[in-house]
Short mmCIF file of C-alpha atoms and ligand atoms in Angstrom, two decimals:
data_model
loop_
_atom_site.label_atom_id
_atom_site.label_comp_id
_atom_site.label_asym_id
_atom_site.label_seq_id
_atom_site.Cartn_x
_atom_site.Cartn_y
_atom_site.Cartn_z
CA MET A 1 12.44 -12.96 18.91
CA ALA A 2 9.69 -10.86 17.43
CA ASP A 3 7.52 -12.39 14.72
CA LYS A 4 8.33 -11.22 11.22
CA PHE A 5 5.86 -9.55 8.90
CA TYR A 6 6.68 -9.32 5.22
CA ILE A 7 4.52 -7.03 3.07
CA THR A 8 4.98 -5.88 -0.52
CA THR A 9 3.64 -3.38 -3.04
CA PRO A 10 3.71 -4.27 -6.73
CA LEU A 11 6.75 -3.04 -8.57
CA TYR A 12 5.68 0.09 -10.40
CA TYR A 13 6.25 0.14 -14.12
CA VAL A 14 8.44 3.14 -14.86
CA ASN A 15 7.23 4.25 -18.27
CA ALA A 16 5.80 7.49 -16.79
CA SER A 17 5.70 9.54 -13.57
CA PRO A 18 3.93 8.12 -10.48
CA HIS A 19 0.20 8.82 -10.16
CA ILE A 20 -2.44 8.64 -7.43
CA GLY A 21 -2.84 4.86 -7.84
CA HIS A 22 0.83 4.25 -7.03
CA SER A 23 0.59 6.55 -4.03
CA TYR A 24 -2.57 4.80 -2.79
CA THR A 25 -0.95 1.36 -2.74
CA ASN A 26 2.10 2.65 -0.92
CA ILE A 27 0.03 4.57 1.64
CA ILE A 28 -2.02 1.44 2.39
CA VAL A 29 1.07 -0.73 2.77
CA ASP A 30 2.86 1.91 4.83
CA SER A 31 -0.07 2.12 7.25
CA ILE A 32 -0.23 -1.65 7.65
CA ALA A 33 3.56 -1.85 8.08
CA ARG A 34 3.52 0.88 10.72
CA PHE A 35 0.65 -0.80 12.55
CA LYS A 36 2.62 -4.06 12.69
CA ARG A 37 5.69 -2.20 13.95
CA LEU A 38 3.48 -0.54 16.57
CA LYS A 39 2.64 -4.06 17.74
CA GLY A 40 6.32 -4.97 17.94
CA LEU A 41 6.63 -7.15 14.82
CA GLU A 42 9.80 -7.22 12.81
CA VAL A 43 8.51 -5.75 9.56
CA PHE A 44 10.02 -6.05 6.10
CA PHE A 45 8.26 -3.68 3.68
CA LEU A 46 9.39 -4.04 0.08
CA THR A 47 8.60 -1.73 -2.81
CA GLY A 48 10.42 -0.86 -6.04
CA THR A 49 10.27 -0.44 -9.79
CA ASP A 50 9.71 -2.70 -12.79
CA GLU A 51 12.05 -1.44 -15.47
CA HIS A 52 12.24 -3.83 -18.42
CA GLY A 53 10.00 -4.44 -21.40
CA LEU A 54 8.75 -2.92 -24.59
CA LYS A 55 6.84 0.03 -23.11
CA VAL A 56 9.88 1.29 -21.23
CA LYS A 57 11.95 0.91 -24.38
CA GLN A 58 9.38 2.85 -26.42
CA ALA A 59 9.07 5.58 -23.78
CA SER A 60 12.86 5.91 -23.59
CA GLU A 61 13.05 6.30 -27.39
CA ALA A 62 10.37 8.98 -27.30
CA ASN A 63 12.65 10.83 -24.86
CA ASN A 64 15.83 10.25 -26.92
CA LEU A 65 17.45 8.26 -24.13
CA ASN A 66 18.62 4.69 -23.83
CA PRO A 67 16.34 2.60 -21.57
CA LYS A 68 18.73 2.54 -18.61
CA GLU A 69 19.21 6.32 -18.71
CA PHE A 70 15.46 6.73 -19.00
CA VAL A 71 14.63 4.58 -15.95
CA ASP A 72 17.49 6.14 -13.99
CA ARG A 73 15.76 9.49 -14.43
CA LEU A 74 12.31 8.23 -13.45
CA VAL A 75 13.19 6.16 -10.38
CA PRO A 76 14.15 9.25 -8.33
CA GLN A 77 10.62 10.64 -8.96
CA PHE A 78 9.15 7.56 -7.30
CA LYS A 79 11.61 7.74 -4.41
CA ALA A 80 10.94 11.46 -3.95
CA LEU A 81 7.20 10.84 -3.78
CA TRP A 82 7.69 8.13 -1.14
CA GLU A 83 9.80 10.51 0.88
CA LYS A 84 7.19 13.25 0.62
CA LEU A 85 4.55 10.79 1.83
CA ASN A 86 6.73 9.38 4.63
CA ILE A 87 6.59 5.89 3.19
CA SER A 88 8.70 3.78 5.54
CA TYR A 89 9.81 1.04 3.16
CA ASP A 90 12.69 -1.19 4.26
CA ASP A 91 13.97 -2.00 0.80
CA PHE A 92 13.52 -0.63 -2.71
CA ILE A 93 14.22 -3.14 -5.45
CA ARG A 94 14.78 -2.35 -9.12
CA THR A 95 14.47 -5.13 -11.67
CA THR A 96 17.63 -3.83 -13.37
CA GLU A 97 19.73 -4.60 -10.27
CA ASP A 98 22.14 -7.53 -10.35
CA ARG A 99 20.68 -9.11 -7.20
CA HIS A 100 17.33 -9.37 -8.98
CA LYS A 101 18.65 -10.47 -12.37
CA GLU A 102 20.69 -13.21 -10.70
CA THR A 103 17.59 -14.70 -9.03
CA VAL A 104 15.53 -14.43 -12.24
CA ARG A 105 18.16 -16.28 -14.25
CA LYS A 106 18.52 -18.98 -11.59
CA ILE A 107 14.75 -19.49 -11.51
CA LEU A 108 14.58 -19.70 -15.30
CA GLY A 109 17.36 -22.30 -15.22
CA ILE A 110 15.63 -24.42 -12.56
CA LEU A 111 12.28 -24.40 -14.37
CA TYR A 112 13.93 -25.16 -17.71
CA GLU A 113 15.87 -28.12 -16.24
CA LYS A 114 12.66 -29.37 -14.70
CA GLY A 115 10.90 -29.33 -18.06
CA ASP A 116 8.37 -26.67 -17.03
CA ILE A 117 9.74 -24.29 -19.67
CA TYR A 118 9.81 -25.39 -23.31
CA LEU A 119 10.38 -23.90 -26.76
CA GLY A 120 7.28 -23.53 -28.91
CA ASP A 121 5.63 -21.59 -31.71
CA TYR A 122 4.19 -18.24 -30.87
CA ARG A 123 1.68 -17.13 -33.48
CA GLY A 124 0.11 -13.76 -33.77
CA PHE A 125 0.08 -10.41 -35.46
CA TYR A 126 2.83 -7.85 -35.45
CA CYS A 127 2.62 -4.11 -35.85
CA THR A 128 6.00 -2.93 -37.09
CA PRO A 129 5.60 0.81 -36.36
CA CYS A 130 4.44 0.08 -32.79
CA GLU A 131 6.77 -2.91 -32.40
CA THR A 132 3.88 -4.65 -30.69
CA PHE A 133 2.84 -8.27 -30.87
CA TRP A 134 -0.86 -9.08 -30.71
CA THR A 135 -2.33 -12.54 -30.20
CA ASN A 136 -5.56 -13.73 -31.83
CA MET A 137 -7.47 -13.36 -28.59
CA GLN A 138 -6.80 -9.64 -28.34
CA LEU A 139 -8.01 -8.79 -31.84
CA LYS A 140 -11.36 -8.27 -33.48
CA GLU A 141 -9.83 -7.50 -36.89
CA LYS A 142 -6.31 -7.52 -38.36
CA ILE A 143 -5.75 -3.88 -37.46
CA CYS A 144 -3.40 -2.65 -34.74
CA PRO A 145 -5.56 -1.61 -31.75
CA GLU A 146 -3.10 1.19 -30.97
CA CYS A 147 -2.26 2.82 -34.30
CA LYS A 148 -5.02 1.33 -36.50
CA ARG A 149 -2.52 0.24 -39.16
CA PRO A 150 -2.69 -3.20 -40.79
CA LEU A 151 -0.95 -6.05 -38.98
CA GLU A 152 1.46 -8.65 -40.28
CA GLU A 153 0.75 -12.27 -39.40
CA ILE A 154 3.86 -13.92 -38.01
CA SER A 155 5.03 -17.00 -36.17
CA GLU A 156 8.15 -17.04 -34.04
CA LYS A 157 9.95 -19.36 -31.64
CA ASN A 158 9.47 -18.50 -28.00
CA TYR A 159 9.70 -20.15 -24.61
CA PHE A 160 6.57 -21.11 -22.70
CA PHE A 161 5.97 -21.83 -19.01
CA LYS A 162 3.63 -24.75 -18.33
CA LEU A 163 0.78 -23.05 -16.51
CA SER A 164 -1.62 -25.74 -17.73
CA LYS A 165 0.23 -28.49 -15.83
CA TYR A 166 -0.63 -26.78 -12.52
CA GLN A 167 -4.17 -25.59 -13.24
CA GLY A 168 -5.84 -28.40 -11.28
CA TRP A 169 -3.55 -27.84 -8.33
CA LEU A 170 -4.22 -24.06 -8.34
CA ILE A 171 -8.00 -24.49 -8.37
CA GLU A 172 -7.75 -26.85 -5.42
CA TYR A 173 -5.34 -24.58 -3.54
CA ILE A 174 -7.53 -21.48 -3.95
CA SER A 175 -10.68 -23.41 -3.02
CA GLU A 176 -9.06 -24.82 0.13
CA ASN A 177 -7.54 -21.50 1.21
CA PRO A 178 -10.35 -18.97 1.20
CA LYS A 179 -8.13 -16.28 2.81
CA PHE A 180 -5.50 -16.50 0.08
CA ILE A 181 -7.18 -14.02 -2.29
CA GLN A 182 -8.90 -11.03 -0.67
CA PRO A 183 -11.46 -9.47 -0.67
CA SER A 184 -13.26 -12.82 -0.95
CA PHE A 185 -15.27 -11.83 -4.06
CA ARG A 186 -11.93 -11.76 -5.88
CA THR A 187 -11.49 -15.46 -5.05
CA ASN A 188 -14.63 -16.17 -7.04
CA GLU A 189 -13.41 -14.01 -9.88
CA VAL A 190 -10.16 -15.98 -10.14
CA LEU A 191 -11.93 -19.33 -9.82
CA ALA A 192 -14.34 -18.32 -12.59
CA PHE A 193 -11.41 -17.47 -14.82
CA LEU A 194 -9.84 -20.85 -14.01
CA LYS A 195 -12.93 -22.69 -15.30
CA GLU A 196 -11.53 -22.18 -18.82
CA PRO A 197 -8.45 -24.17 -19.83
CA LEU A 198 -5.30 -22.24 -18.97
CA GLY A 199 -2.94 -21.76 -21.91
CA ASP A 200 0.80 -21.92 -21.26
CA LEU A 201 2.43 -18.56 -20.66
CA CYS A 202 4.84 -17.20 -23.24
CA ILE A 203 7.76 -15.98 -21.11
CA SER A 204 10.25 -14.80 -23.69
CA ARG A 205 10.67 -12.22 -26.41
CA PRO A 206 13.14 -12.65 -29.28
CA ILE A 207 15.99 -10.15 -29.10
CA SER A 208 15.29 -9.36 -32.73
CA ARG A 209 12.19 -7.53 -31.40
CA LEU A 210 13.28 -6.58 -27.89
CA THR A 211 16.68 -6.40 -26.25
CA TRP A 212 15.63 -4.51 -23.11
CA GLY A 213 15.13 -7.47 -20.77
CA ILE A 214 16.93 -10.17 -18.80
CA PRO A 215 18.60 -12.67 -21.17
CA LEU A 216 17.46 -16.27 -20.83
CA PRO A 217 20.23 -18.47 -19.41
CA PHE A 218 19.47 -21.17 -22.01
CA SER A 219 18.99 -19.05 -25.15
CA ASP A 220 21.12 -16.26 -26.56
CA ASP A 221 18.27 -15.18 -28.80
CA HIS A 222 15.68 -14.31 -26.14
CA VAL A 223 15.05 -12.09 -23.13
CA THR A 224 12.39 -12.85 -20.54
CA TYR A 225 8.91 -11.41 -20.57
CA VAL A 226 8.33 -8.53 -18.20
CA TRP A 227 5.71 -10.13 -15.88
CA PHE A 228 7.81 -13.21 -15.32
CA ASP A 229 10.71 -10.90 -14.43
CA ALA A 230 8.74 -8.49 -12.22
CA LEU A 231 6.86 -11.04 -10.08
CA ILE A 232 10.15 -12.62 -9.01
CA ASN A 233 11.05 -9.43 -7.10
CA TYR A 234 9.00 -10.66 -4.13
CA ALA A 235 11.45 -13.57 -3.84
CA SER A 236 14.66 -11.88 -5.03
CA GLY A 237 14.05 -8.96 -2.64
CA ALA A 238 13.93 -11.45 0.23
CA GLY A 239 17.11 -13.26 -0.83
CA PHE A 240 15.75 -16.27 -2.72
CA LEU A 241 18.66 -18.30 -4.18
CA THR A 242 21.11 -15.61 -3.08
CA ASP A 243 20.72 -15.42 0.74
CA THR A 244 19.09 -18.58 2.02
CA ALA A 245 19.09 -17.64 5.70
CA ARG A 246 17.37 -14.34 5.00
CA PHE A 247 14.84 -15.91 2.67
CA SER A 248 13.89 -18.67 5.10
CA LYS A 249 13.34 -16.04 7.79
CA LEU A 250 11.19 -13.73 5.63
CA TRP A 251 9.25 -16.14 3.42
CA PRO A 252 6.33 -16.62 2.94
CA ALA A 253 5.28 -13.05 2.31
CA ASP A 254 2.37 -12.17 4.59
CA ILE A 255 0.60 -9.78 2.21
CA HIS A 256 1.07 -8.90 -1.44
CA MET A 257 -0.96 -5.69 -1.78
CA ILE A 258 -1.97 -5.09 -5.41
CA GLY A 259 -4.43 -3.13 -7.53
CA LYS A 260 -7.40 -5.12 -8.84
CA ASP A 261 -6.14 -4.82 -12.43
CA ILE A 262 -3.19 -7.14 -11.77
CA LEU A 263 -5.09 -9.99 -10.15
CA ARG A 264 -4.27 -12.56 -12.84
CA PRO A 265 -0.46 -12.34 -12.73
CA HIS A 266 -0.55 -12.42 -8.92
CA CYS A 267 -3.20 -15.08 -8.40
CA VAL A 268 -2.44 -17.36 -11.36
CA TYR A 269 1.12 -16.91 -12.71
CA TRP A 270 2.87 -16.20 -9.43
CA PRO A 271 1.40 -19.08 -7.33
CA ILE A 272 2.16 -21.50 -10.18
CA MET A 273 5.73 -20.20 -10.48
CA LEU A 274 6.21 -20.76 -6.75
CA LYS A 275 4.58 -24.19 -6.86
CA ALA A 276 6.86 -25.23 -9.73
CA LEU A 277 9.82 -24.05 -7.63
CA GLU A 278 8.45 -25.95 -4.60
CA VAL A 279 8.28 -22.76 -2.55
CA ASP A 280 5.46 -21.98 -0.07
CA MET A 281 2.62 -19.74 -1.18
CA PRO A 282 2.35 -16.16 0.11
CA ARG A 283 -0.25 -15.94 2.89
CA MET A 284 -2.47 -13.38 1.15
CA VAL A 285 -2.91 -11.44 -2.06
CA PHE A 286 -5.13 -8.40 -1.42
CA ALA A 287 -6.53 -6.45 -4.37
CA HIS A 288 -7.53 -2.87 -3.60
CA GLY A 289 -9.85 -0.78 -5.78
CA TRP A 290 -9.22 2.12 -8.10
CA TRP A 291 -9.55 5.87 -7.66
CA LEU A 292 -11.86 7.21 -10.28
CA GLU A 293 -12.64 10.67 -11.43
CA GLY A 294 -16.01 11.15 -13.02
CA GLY A 295 -16.54 7.37 -12.91
CA GLU A 296 -13.51 6.48 -15.04
CA LYS A 297 -10.20 4.98 -14.05
CA MET A 298 -7.53 7.63 -14.13
CA SER A 299 -5.07 6.99 -16.88
CA LYS A 300 -2.58 8.89 -18.91
CA SER A 301 -4.39 8.20 -22.19
CA ARG A 302 -7.64 9.65 -20.79
CA GLY A 303 -5.76 12.72 -19.58
CA ASN A 304 -7.57 12.74 -16.24
CA ILE A 305 -4.65 12.04 -13.93
CA ILE A 306 -4.56 13.82 -10.58
CA ASP A 307 -0.99 14.67 -9.70
CA PRO A 308 -0.26 13.41 -6.18
CA VAL A 309 2.63 15.86 -5.80
CA TYR A 310 0.28 18.80 -6.43
CA MET A 311 -2.23 17.54 -3.83
CA ILE A 312 0.45 16.84 -1.22
CA ASP A 313 2.12 20.22 -1.68
CA LYS A 314 -1.23 21.95 -1.38
CA TYR A 315 -2.83 20.00 1.48
CA GLY A 316 -0.01 18.11 3.21
CA ALA A 317 1.05 14.48 3.17
CA ASP A 318 -1.00 13.44 6.19
CA ALA A 319 -4.25 14.98 4.96
CA TYR A 320 -3.77 13.25 1.60
CA ARG A 321 -2.99 9.92 3.31
CA TYR A 322 -5.99 10.33 5.61
CA PHE A 323 -8.38 11.06 2.77
CA LEU A 324 -7.40 8.03 0.69
CA LEU A 325 -7.55 5.68 3.66
CA ARG A 326 -10.72 7.07 5.26
CA GLU A 327 -12.86 7.68 2.19
CA VAL A 328 -13.40 4.09 0.99
CA SER A 329 -13.06 0.56 2.32
CA LEU A 330 -10.05 -1.38 1.11
CA GLY A 331 -11.08 -3.26 -2.00
CA SER A 332 -13.74 -0.80 -3.16
CA ASP A 333 -13.34 1.92 -5.76
CA GLY A 334 -13.36 5.55 -4.71
CA VAL A 335 -14.08 8.82 -6.42
CA PHE A 336 -11.37 11.42 -5.96
CA SER A 337 -12.18 15.09 -5.93
CA GLU A 338 -10.42 18.05 -4.44
CA HIS A 339 -13.72 19.19 -2.99
CA LYS A 340 -14.17 15.94 -1.08
CA LEU A 341 -10.61 16.14 0.18
CA LYS A 342 -11.21 19.67 1.51
CA THR A 343 -14.43 18.58 3.20
CA ARG A 344 -12.63 15.76 5.02
CA ILE A 345 -9.83 18.08 6.10
CA ASN A 346 -12.26 20.66 7.49
CA SER A 347 -14.61 18.26 9.24
CA ASP A 348 -12.49 15.37 10.48
CA LEU A 349 -9.05 16.91 10.79
CA ALA A 350 -9.52 20.62 11.54
CA ASN A 351 -12.82 20.43 13.39
CA ASP A 352 -12.75 17.12 15.24
CA LEU A 353 -9.10 16.30 15.89
CA GLY A 354 -7.46 19.72 15.53
CA ASN A 355 -9.97 21.47 17.77
CA LEU A 356 -9.77 18.81 20.45
CA LEU A 357 -6.01 19.30 20.66
CA ASN A 358 -6.18 23.06 20.47
CA ARG A 359 -8.94 23.54 23.01
CA THR A 360 -7.41 21.07 25.43
CA LEU A 361 -3.95 22.59 25.34
CA GLY A 362 -5.47 26.09 25.44
CA MET A 363 -7.11 25.16 28.74
CA VAL A 364 -3.92 23.64 30.18
CA GLU A 365 -2.25 26.94 29.33
CA LEU A 366 -5.02 29.13 30.68
CA TYR A 367 -5.93 27.31 33.87
CA PHE A 368 -2.68 25.55 34.82
CA GLY A 369 0.14 27.67 33.38
CA SER A 370 0.83 25.01 30.69
CA ARG A 371 1.52 22.29 33.28
CA LEU A 372 -0.56 19.13 33.24
CA PRO A 373 -2.59 18.89 36.49
CA TYR A 374 -3.03 15.82 38.69
CA PRO A 375 -6.46 14.33 38.12
CA ASP A 376 -8.86 14.65 41.04
CA LYS A 377 -11.95 12.56 41.70
CA TYR A 378 -13.73 10.85 38.83
CA SER A 379 -17.44 11.37 38.25
CA ASP A 380 -19.35 8.57 36.48
CA TYR A 381 -19.10 10.59 33.28
CA ASP A 382 -15.32 11.02 33.68
CA ALA A 383 -15.02 7.28 34.25
CA THR A 384 -17.08 6.56 31.10
CA LEU A 385 -14.71 8.57 28.94
CA LYS A 386 -11.71 6.86 30.52
CA GLU A 387 -13.26 3.43 29.97
CA HIS A 388 -13.99 4.26 26.32
CA ALA A 389 -10.41 5.44 25.78
CA ILE A 390 -8.61 2.47 27.31
CA THR A 391 -10.74 -0.07 25.48
CA ILE A 392 -10.57 1.28 21.93
CA TRP A 393 -7.49 -0.86 21.25
CA LYS A 394 -9.72 -3.93 21.04
CA GLY A 395 -11.86 -2.76 18.14
CA TYR A 396 -8.92 -0.93 16.58
CA ASP A 397 -6.77 -4.06 16.65
CA ALA A 398 -9.50 -6.33 15.27
CA LEU A 399 -10.33 -3.92 12.43
CA MET A 400 -6.67 -3.41 11.50
CA GLU A 401 -5.98 -7.14 11.52
CA ASP A 402 -8.94 -7.50 9.15
CA LEU A 403 -7.48 -4.71 6.96
CA LYS A 404 -10.60 -2.59 7.53
CA LEU A 405 -8.50 0.53 7.67
CA ASN A 406 -11.33 3.01 7.12
CA GLU A 407 -13.38 1.42 9.91
CA ALA A 408 -10.38 1.47 12.24
CA ILE A 409 -10.07 5.21 11.61
CA ALA A 410 -13.79 5.70 12.22
CA HIS A 411 -13.41 3.78 15.49
CA ILE A 412 -10.72 6.24 16.67
CA TRP A 413 -12.92 9.15 15.61
CA GLU A 414 -15.71 7.90 17.87
CA LEU A 415 -13.37 8.52 20.79
CA ILE A 416 -12.32 11.92 19.44
CA ASN A 417 -15.95 12.95 19.00
CA PHE A 418 -16.85 11.66 22.45
CA ALA A 419 -14.06 13.80 23.91
CA ASN A 420 -15.35 16.89 22.09
CA LYS A 421 -18.84 16.24 23.46
CA TYR A 422 -17.29 15.70 26.90
CA ILE A 423 -15.86 19.23 26.78
CA GLU A 424 -19.25 20.68 25.83
CA GLU A 425 -21.06 18.82 28.59
CA SER A 426 -18.46 19.16 31.34
CA LYS A 427 -18.08 22.92 30.73
CA PRO A 428 -14.55 23.31 32.11
CA TRP A 429 -14.84 27.11 31.91
CA ILE A 430 -17.61 26.95 34.54
CA LEU A 431 -15.65 24.45 36.66
CA ALA A 432 -12.74 26.95 36.56
CA LYS A 433 -14.97 29.83 37.69
CA GLN A 434 -16.34 27.74 40.54
CA LYS A 435 -12.85 26.56 41.46
CA ASP A 436 -14.17 23.00 41.19
CA LYS A 437 -11.37 20.39 41.47
CA ARG A 438 -13.12 18.30 38.85
CA LEU A 439 -11.52 20.67 36.34
CA ASN A 440 -8.20 18.86 36.94
CA THR A 441 -9.77 15.51 36.11
CA VAL A 442 -11.47 16.80 32.97
CA ILE A 443 -8.26 18.33 31.62
CA TYR A 444 -6.18 15.28 32.52
CA ASN A 445 -8.72 13.00 30.82
CA LEU A 446 -8.64 15.03 27.63
CA VAL A 447 -4.85 14.87 27.49
CA GLU A 448 -4.95 11.11 27.98
CA VAL A 449 -7.53 10.76 25.19
CA LEU A 450 -5.23 12.76 22.90
CA ARG A 451 -2.30 10.52 23.84
CA ILE A 452 -4.32 7.41 22.95
CA ALA A 453 -5.64 8.99 19.74
CA GLY A 454 -2.07 9.99 18.83
CA ILE A 455 -0.79 6.42 19.09
CA SER A 456 -3.75 5.04 17.15
CA ILE A 457 -3.44 7.47 14.24
CA TRP A 458 0.34 7.08 13.94
CA PRO A 459 0.12 4.35 11.25
CA PHE A 460 -2.08 6.61 9.08
CA MET A 461 -0.70 10.08 9.85
CA PRO A 462 2.78 9.71 11.32
CA VAL A 463 3.73 13.39 11.19
CA THR A 464 0.48 14.48 12.88
CA ALA A 465 0.88 11.85 15.60
CA GLU A 466 4.40 13.07 16.31
CA SER A 467 3.24 16.67 16.37
CA ILE A 468 0.48 15.80 18.86
CA PHE A 469 2.96 13.96 21.08
CA GLY A 470 5.34 16.92 20.88
CA GLN A 471 2.59 19.32 21.94
CA LEU A 472 1.55 17.02 24.79
CA GLY A 473 5.14 16.94 26.06
CA LEU A 474 5.41 13.19 25.46
CA GLU A 475 8.43 11.29 24.22
CA LYS A 476 7.79 10.41 20.55
CA LYS A 477 7.63 6.66 21.03
CA PHE A 478 4.59 4.83 19.76
CA ARG A 479 3.71 1.46 21.27
CA PHE A 480 0.54 -0.54 20.94
CA SER A 481 0.74 -1.67 24.59
CA ASP A 482 0.48 1.99 25.72
CA LEU A 483 -3.08 2.04 24.35
CA LYS A 484 -4.16 -0.30 27.13
CA GLU A 485 -2.85 1.82 29.97
CA TRP A 486 -4.34 4.86 31.58
CA GLY A 487 -2.26 7.53 33.25
CA LEU A 488 0.92 7.52 31.16
CA SER A 489 0.74 11.31 30.79
CA LYS A 490 2.78 12.68 33.70
CA PRO A 491 1.17 15.39 35.83
CA GLY A 492 3.43 18.40 36.09
CA VAL A 493 4.81 18.02 32.58
CA SER A 494 4.85 21.14 30.41
CA VAL A 495 2.71 21.09 27.29
CA ASN A 496 3.71 23.07 24.19
CA LYS A 497 0.65 24.41 22.46
CA GLY A 498 1.54 24.99 18.82
CA ASN A 499 -0.22 26.28 15.76
CA PRO A 500 -3.35 24.36 14.73
CA ILE A 501 -2.24 21.04 13.16
CA PHE A 502 -4.91 21.32 10.45
CA PRO A 503 -5.97 24.92 9.73
CA ARG A 504 -9.39 25.20 8.13
CA ILE A 505 -9.41 25.51 4.35
CA GLU A 506 -11.79 28.02 2.81
ZN1 ZN B 601 0.45 -0.16 -34.37
#
C-alpha cells in the first residue's frame, strides 16, 4: 500500500472575499500535494473555512444577513477561486458542519473531564459599540483601539485551557524536534516567546456577548473561542473521534502549511491541545511569508489588496501560480507587482519554455511531416543533453522534499535553457539542408527534454503540463518514475503543434 501524505492549509476566516495570501497558501499546498501524488503517495489535502466568531457576526450584520446566510454566500467565492486555480484539494471542511462541531464538543468534554479546562475570571475592557473585549496587554490607554471610544472595565466568568501546565513539555518537544517548526528561524522565534510564562488560554465567550459559535458541552452560557474551534479542523477533517480507522491511517498530519502571522496558535495552542488529548504531534508546521506591496502587508484596512481573480483572468492561472512560487523562497516575504508578473511571463514562460516547445514542434512539422523521427547516432553533445535530462530528477526530488519550490523550478529551467542553447548550437536548419541524419537525434532529444520538463512542471502548472503533453502526442499521465527513463516518446507518433502556450505580453 502506498504511503499516505496528509497536508493542510489553514482554514480561511470568511469575513471577507479571498485575497492573494489565501491563494498563495493554497497554491503552495497544491504543488506539494501534486508532487507527492506524482511520486505515488496517497495524498489527503485538506482546506476549508473558519466560520464562527465575532468578526463574522459583525460582518454579517453589516450586510443585513444572519451569520449562516453570510458565510453561505462567501464560501462559494473561496471554492470558485480554488477551481479557477486548479487547486486539487481532497476535502473542504467548514467549521459550521456537524462533523466538525461533533469533534469540537467531544474534545471540549474530554479536556474538561481531565481538568485541563476550568472556569475562571476573565478581566478586561469592553467596547459596547464594537462588541469587542480587550485585555490589559493589548491596551496602552482605556480607549478602544478600533473606534477610539472609552472602554468599560468588566470581569466575566469564562473557561480557560491550561496551557501553562504543558509549557515545560512544549519547550522540550520543540528543542528536541528541530524539524517541527520550519523554516528553522521560526523555531527560535517560538522558543523565545516561550521564555515568558504562558498564561492559560481563554477558550469561551459568554453567549450574552456572542452566540455565533459552538456551544460548550458543559455550559449553556458559553460558546467556544474561534481559534480553539478552528484548529480542531485538522483532526475533525481526518475523522478524529468520529472515524477511528480513517484517523489512525491519516494522522499525524505531515505538513500544516500556514502564514507566518498564525505561528502562535499553530506552534503553541495546537501542540498543547494534542498533547492534552494524548495524540501524536503533526510532523511539521511550515510558516510561509507574506506578499507585500510597497513594503506593507496587504490588508483590507490598508486598501492595498490585489484581487487574485483579476490577475488570474488577465494572465491565466498557471502564470499566476508560477509567479508566486518562482519569485521567492518559501518562508520569505515577496513583493507583488503586475510589472514583475509580466516580466516573468515574458522571460521564463513565453521566451524559455514556450519557445522551446514551439520551435521544436515547428521543426517536427517542417522536417518530418509532424511525425516524431527515430533518433540516429548521438554525438558527445547530444549525449550531454540526454544525460542532463535524465538526471534532473535527483536535484528536483531533493529540492522538493526540502520544500525549496523556487529552487526546484530553477533546476528545471536549467534544463530548458540548456535545450534552447542546444538548438542554437546544433543548428538543425543546417543539418536539414545537408540532409545530416543527426537532425533526427536533435529533434528527438528536444521532444524528450520537453516530456521531462512537462512532468516536472506538472505540480506547479498542471494545465500547461497537460497542454505540452497533448502537443507532444503523449498520454496525459504524469509519473515521477518516467523522469528517470529516456526514450518514452514513441518515434512515429504525430505531434499536434498548437498556439503558443504563453503568448508574449506587451
Ligand atoms: Zn470600539
